PDB file of C-alpha atoms in Angstrom:
ATOM      1  CA  MET A 918     133.973  42.126  71.642  1.00 53.00           C
ATOM      2  CA  GLY A 919     136.691  44.602  72.626  1.00 54.00           C
ATOM      3  CA  LYS A 920     135.708  46.990  70.012  1.00 59.00           C
ATOM      4  CA  GLN A 921     132.198  46.923  71.011  1.00 60.00           C
ATOM      5  CA  ILE A 922     132.706  47.605  74.735  1.00 59.00           C
ATOM      6  CA  ARG A 923     135.094  50.704  73.421  1.00 61.00           C
ATOM      7  CA  LYS A 924     132.502  52.220  71.208  1.00 60.00           C
ATOM      8  CA  GLN A 925     129.527  51.885  74.201  1.00 63.00           C
ATOM      9  CA  LYS A 926     132.314  53.704  76.494  1.00 66.00           C
ATOM     10  CA  LYS A 927     132.713  56.085  73.953  1.00 65.00           C
ATOM     11  CA  SER A 928     128.720  56.842  73.261  1.00 65.00           C
ATOM     12  CA  SER A 929     128.042  57.100  76.775  1.00 67.00           C
ATOM     13  CA  ILE A 930     130.954  59.775  77.453  1.00 70.00           C
ATOM     14  CA  ILE A 931     129.171  61.738  74.493  1.00 71.00           C
ATOM     15  CA  ALA A 932     126.146  61.550  76.015  1.00 69.00           C
ATOM     16  CA  GLY A 933     126.885  62.151  79.381  1.00 74.00           C
ATOM     17  CA  GLY A 934     128.879  65.492  78.277  1.00 80.00           C
ATOM     18  CA  PHE A 935     125.684  66.498  76.098  1.00 85.00           C
ATOM     19  CA  PHE A 936     123.453  66.077  79.058  1.00 88.00           C
ATOM     20  CA  ARG A 937     125.627  67.958  81.509  1.00 89.00           C
ATOM     21  CA  PHE A 938     125.794  70.723  78.750  1.00 90.00           C
ATOM     22  CA  VAL A 939     122.235  70.881  78.929  1.00 91.00           C
ATOM     23  CA  LEU A 940     122.200  71.001  82.379  1.00 93.00           C
ATOM     24  CA  TYR A 941     124.317  73.998  82.732  1.00 94.00           C
ATOM     25  CA  VAL A 942     122.402  75.815  80.173  1.00 96.00           C
ATOM     26  CA  CYS A 943     119.246  75.329  82.335  1.00 96.00           C
ATOM     27  CA  VAL A 944     121.354  76.390  85.063  1.00 97.00           C
ATOM     28  CA  VAL A 945     122.487  79.745  83.519  1.00 97.00           C
ATOM     29  CA  VAL A 946     118.938  80.471  82.187  1.00 98.00           C
ATOM     30  CA  ALA A 947     117.541  80.120  85.637  1.00 98.00           C
ATOM     31  CA  VAL A 948     120.188  81.887  87.473  1.00 97.00           C
ATOM     32  CA  ILE A 949     119.342  84.905  84.476  1.00 98.00           C
ATOM     33  CA  TYR A 950     115.682  84.658  85.182  1.00 98.00           C
ATOM     34  CA  ILE A 951     115.576  84.500  88.704  1.00 98.00           C
ATOM     35  CA  GLY A 952     118.096  87.502  88.604  1.00 97.00           C
ATOM     36  CA  LYS A 953     115.879  89.523  86.434  1.00 97.00           C
ATOM     37  CA  SER A 954     112.575  88.771  88.631  1.00 95.00           C
ATOM     38  CA  ALA A 955     114.583  89.709  91.579  1.00 95.00           C
ATOM     39  CA  TYR A 956     115.522  93.177  89.622  1.00 95.00           C
ATOM     40  CA  ASP A 957     112.280  93.584  88.438  1.00 93.00           C
ATOM     41  CA  PHE A 958     110.269  93.617  92.091  1.00 92.00           C
ATOM     42  CA  GLY A 959     113.177  95.365  93.805  1.00 91.00           C
ATOM     43  CA  TYR A 960     112.736  97.974  91.082  1.00 92.00           C
ATOM     44  CA  ASP A 961     108.505  97.934  91.722  1.00 90.00           C
ATOM     45  CA  ILE A 962     109.493  98.370  95.332  1.00 89.00           C
ATOM     46  CA  PHE A 963     112.047 101.140  95.633  1.00 89.00           C
ATOM     47  CA  TYR A 964     110.769 103.453  92.110  1.00 88.00           C
ATOM     48  CA  GLN A 965     107.334 104.141  92.935  1.00 85.00           C
ATOM     49  CA  GLN A 966     104.695 104.972  90.319  1.00 86.00           C
ATOM     50  CA  PRO A 967     101.272 105.498  90.143  1.00 88.00           C
ATOM     51  CA  MET A 968      99.018 103.501  87.398  1.00 87.00           C
ATOM     52  CA  SER A 969      98.100 106.762  86.003  1.00 83.00           C
ATOM     53  CA  SER A 970      99.447 110.356  85.298  1.00 84.00           C
ATOM     54  CA  GLN A 971      97.972 113.344  87.734  1.00 81.00           C
ATOM     55  CA  GLU A 972      95.746 114.315  84.491  1.00 83.00           C
ATOM     56  CA  GLU A 973      94.283 110.757  84.382  1.00 85.00           C
ATOM     57  CA  GLY A 974      93.942 109.805  87.602  1.00 84.00           C
ATOM     58  CA  ARG A 975      90.450 109.489  88.648  1.00 88.00           C
ATOM     59  CA  ASP A 976      88.736 108.943  92.819  1.00 90.00           C
ATOM     60  CA  ILE A 977      88.141 105.364  93.950  1.00 89.00           C
ATOM     61  CA  THR A 978      86.185 104.477  97.223  1.00 91.00           C
ATOM     62  CA  VAL A 979      88.028 101.875  98.962  1.00 91.00           C
ATOM     63  CA  VAL A 980      86.830 100.081 102.185  1.00 92.00           C
ATOM     64  CA  VAL A 981      89.354  98.773 104.765  1.00 92.00           C
ATOM     65  CA  LYS A 982      87.795  96.157 106.843  1.00 91.00           C
ATOM     66  CA  GLN A 983      89.083  95.594 110.660  1.00 91.00           C
ATOM     67  CA  GLY A 984      91.597  92.970 110.752  1.00 89.00           C
ATOM     68  CA  ASP A 985      92.496  93.103 107.130  1.00 91.00           C
ATOM     69  CA  SER A 986      96.278  92.151 106.796  1.00 93.00           C
ATOM     70  CA  VAL A 987      98.436  94.260 104.404  1.00 93.00           C
ATOM     71  CA  TYR A 988      98.585  91.571 101.899  1.00 95.00           C
ATOM     72  CA  GLN A 989      94.612  91.971 102.261  1.00 95.00           C
ATOM     73  CA  ILE A 990      94.865  95.827 101.783  1.00 94.00           C
ATOM     74  CA  GLY A 991      96.919  95.293  98.835  1.00 93.00           C
ATOM     75  CA  ARG A 992      94.815  92.634  96.943  1.00 95.00           C
ATOM     76  CA  THR A 993      91.886  95.208  97.321  1.00 94.00           C
ATOM     77  CA  LEU A 994      93.935  97.729  96.138  1.00 93.00           C
ATOM     78  CA  GLU A 995      94.785  95.787  93.324  1.00 93.00           C
ATOM     79  CA  LYS A 996      91.283  94.799  92.480  1.00 94.00           C
ATOM     80  CA  LYS A 997      90.197  98.578  92.307  1.00 92.00           C
ATOM     81  CA  GLY A 998      93.170  99.136  89.982  1.00 91.00           C
ATOM     82  CA  LEU A 999      95.491 100.979  92.302  1.00 92.00           C
ATOM     83  CA  ILE A1000      98.415  98.921  92.523  1.00 92.00           C
ATOM     84  CA  GLU A1001      99.938  96.614  90.171  1.00 92.00           C
ATOM     85  CA  ASP A1002     101.048  93.787  92.740  1.00 92.00           C
ATOM     86  CA  PRO A1003     100.321  93.298  96.467  1.00 94.00           C
ATOM     87  CA  LYS A1004     103.349  91.489  97.425  1.00 94.00           C
ATOM     88  CA  VAL A1005     105.033  94.725  96.435  1.00 94.00           C
ATOM     89  CA  PHE A1006     102.754  96.692  98.535  1.00 94.00           C
ATOM     90  CA  VAL A1007     103.397  94.528 101.294  1.00 94.00           C
ATOM     91  CA  VAL A1008     107.308  95.160 101.089  1.00 94.00           C
ATOM     92  CA  GLN A1009     106.715  98.701 100.578  1.00 93.00           C
ATOM     93  CA  GLU A1010     104.713  98.930 103.963  1.00 93.00           C
ATOM     94  CA  MET A1011     107.033  96.974 105.555  1.00 93.00           C
ATOM     95  CA  LEU A1012     110.114  99.294 104.658  1.00 92.00           C
ATOM     96  CA  SER A1013     107.728 102.433 104.989  1.00 90.00           C
ATOM     97  CA  ASN A1014     107.254 104.776 107.858  1.00 91.00           C
ATOM     98  CA  TYR A1015     103.542 103.285 107.979  1.00 90.00           C
ATOM     99  CA  LYS A1016     104.713  99.912 109.357  1.00 92.00           C
ATOM    100  CA  GLY A1017     101.839  98.278 111.148  1.00 90.00           C
ATOM    101  CA  LYS A1018      99.908 101.661 111.355  1.00 90.00           C
ATOM    102  CA  LEU A1019      97.098 101.086 108.503  1.00 90.00           C
ATOM    103  CA  GLN A1020      93.922 101.037 109.739  1.00 90.00           C
ATOM    104  CA  SER A1021      90.512 100.351 108.463  1.00 90.00           C
ATOM    105  CA  GLY A1022      88.082 102.709 107.180  1.00 90.00           C
ATOM    106  CA  THR A1023      86.605 103.864 104.056  1.00 91.00           C
ATOM    107  CA  TYR A1024      89.050 105.737 101.970  1.00 90.00           C
ATOM    108  CA  ILE A1025      88.903 107.594  98.750  1.00 91.00           C
ATOM    109  CA  LEU A1026      92.081 106.957  96.992  1.00 91.00           C
ATOM    110  CA  ASN A1027      93.301 108.377  93.021  1.00 91.00           C
ATOM    111  CA  THR A1028      94.944 106.324  90.732  1.00 90.00           C
ATOM    112  CA  SER A1029      97.655 108.923  90.397  1.00 91.00           C
ATOM    113  CA  MET A1030      98.816 108.495  93.776  1.00 91.00           C
ATOM    114  CA  THR A1031     102.064 106.511  94.716  1.00 91.00           C
ATOM    115  CA  ALA A1032     101.759 103.351  97.428  1.00 90.00           C
ATOM    116  CA  ASP A1033     103.454 105.576  99.897  1.00 91.00           C
ATOM    117  CA  GLU A1034     100.585 108.549  99.373  1.00 90.00           C
ATOM    118  CA  MET A1035      97.972 105.759  99.879  1.00 91.00           C
ATOM    119  CA  MET A1036      99.966 104.537 103.103  1.00 92.00           C
ATOM    120  CA  GLU A1037      99.587 107.941 104.662  1.00 91.00           C
ATOM    121  CA  ILE A1038      95.717 108.031 103.973  1.00 90.00           C
ATOM    122  CA  LEU A1039      94.956 104.418 105.117  1.00 91.00           C
ATOM    123  CA  ALA A1040      97.391 105.292 108.123  1.00 89.00           C
ATOM    124  CA  LYS A1041      95.336 107.977 108.850  1.00 84.00           C
ATOM    125  CA  ILE A1042      98.137 110.379 109.030  1.00 80.00           C
ATOM    126  CA  ASN A1043      96.506 112.780 105.708  1.00 71.00           C
ATOM    127  CA  LEU A1044      92.847 112.675 106.083  1.00 74.00           C
ATOM    128  CA  LYS A1045      93.147 115.651 103.591  1.00 74.00           C
ATOM    129  CA  GLY A1046      89.939 115.015 101.336  1.00 70.00           C
ATOM    130  CA  GLN A1047      88.577 112.034 103.317  1.00 73.00           C
ATOM    131  CA  PRO A1048      85.244 111.020 104.244  1.00 74.00           C
ATOM    132  CA  ASP A1049      84.379 111.645 107.992  1.00 68.00           C
ATOM    133  CA  GLN A1050      85.147 108.159 110.011  1.00 61.00           C
ATOM    134  CA  THR A1051      83.220 106.633 112.508  1.00 57.00           C
ATOM    135  CA  ASP A1052      84.632 104.442 115.083  1.00 52.00           C
ATOM    136  CA  ALA A1053      83.266 101.001 116.715  1.00 52.00           C
ATOM    137  CA  GLU A1054      82.573 103.399 119.807  1.00 60.00           C
ATOM    138  CA  GLY A1055      80.697 105.605 117.765  1.00 54.00           C
ATOM    139  CA  ASN A1056      82.751 108.374 118.003  1.00 59.00           C
ATOM    140  CA  THR A1057      83.215 110.737 114.788  1.00 56.00           C
ATOM    141  CA  GLN A1058      86.912 111.611 113.732  1.00 55.00           C
ATOM    142  CA  GLU A1059      86.743 114.630 110.833  1.00 52.00           C
ATOM    143  CA  GLY A1060      88.539 114.261 107.908  1.00 49.00           C
ATOM    144  CA  SER A1061      89.774 117.634 106.612  1.00 42.00           C
ATOM    145  CA  SER A1062      86.444 117.358 104.267  1.00 43.00           C
ATOM    146  CA  GLN A1063      84.338 120.141 105.830  1.00 37.00           C
ATOM    147  CA  ILE A1064      81.761 120.195 103.259  1.00 35.00           C
ATOM    148  CA  LYS A1065      78.930 120.121 105.990  1.00 35.00           C
ATOM    149  CA  ASP A1066      80.596 122.845 108.273  1.00 34.00           C
ATOM    150  CA  ASP A1067      81.046 124.920 105.328  1.00 33.00           C
ATOM    151  CA  SER A1068      77.460 124.658 104.141  1.00 33.00           C
ATOM    152  CA  GLN A1069      76.159 125.363 107.460  1.00 36.00           C
ATOM    153  CA  ALA A1070      78.521 128.157 108.345  1.00 37.00           C
ATOM    154  CA  ALA A1071      76.913 129.677 104.862  1.00 37.00           C
ATOM    155  CA  SER A1072      73.334 129.092 106.185  1.00 36.00           C
ATOM    156  CA  GLN A1073      73.674 130.836 108.813  1.00 40.00           C
ATOM    157  CA  PRO A1074      72.566 134.619 108.931  1.00 41.00           C
ATOM    158  CA  LEU A1075      74.884 137.446 109.580  1.00 40.00           C
ATOM    159  CA  GLU A1076      75.125 139.874 112.087  1.00 41.00           C
ATOM    160  CA  GLU A1077      74.875 143.531 110.897  1.00 42.00           C
ATOM    161  CA  GLY A1078      78.737 144.001 111.626  1.00 45.00           C
ATOM    162  CA  GLY A1079      79.241 141.213 108.601  1.00 45.00           C
ATOM    163  CA  GLU A1080      80.621 138.970 111.181  1.00 44.00           C
ATOM    164  CA  GLU A1081      79.484 135.144 111.321  1.00 42.00           C
ATOM    165  CA  GLN A1082      77.999 134.190 114.468  1.00 39.00           C
TER     166      GLN A1082
END
């Protein structure tokens, strides 16, 4: 009887040691996975890469609705193929000079732009090449796309001195 009890204790010690070893391996694997994920997330935040090169970039029209959160804007940009991860975009916006400055409107963004360049346009800091924007009060905020103005100037007749009116 004593032999049998010692044998059971010995097998439970071995089984307990095995399960403890498996637990340690699982903890190590989890720590490595979490560390790698955190590194990748941080890398994506601080090393901004456009979705395509300058030569392969294509213009995409994006509409940001009034009241959209930064995450919703990020989701829209992700669906249009402009960014990879909306969560990374949210953190980039929080750490940028454009925190809380993104505005609603219609924008033309390019797949060769970094997130920071897109935020500059979405904050209406750089409106170069953007369509004219009309706010809720009906006021038009002109971008730097002067197609209408250039065509109007070209259609006006020149005076005899060669200067425009």
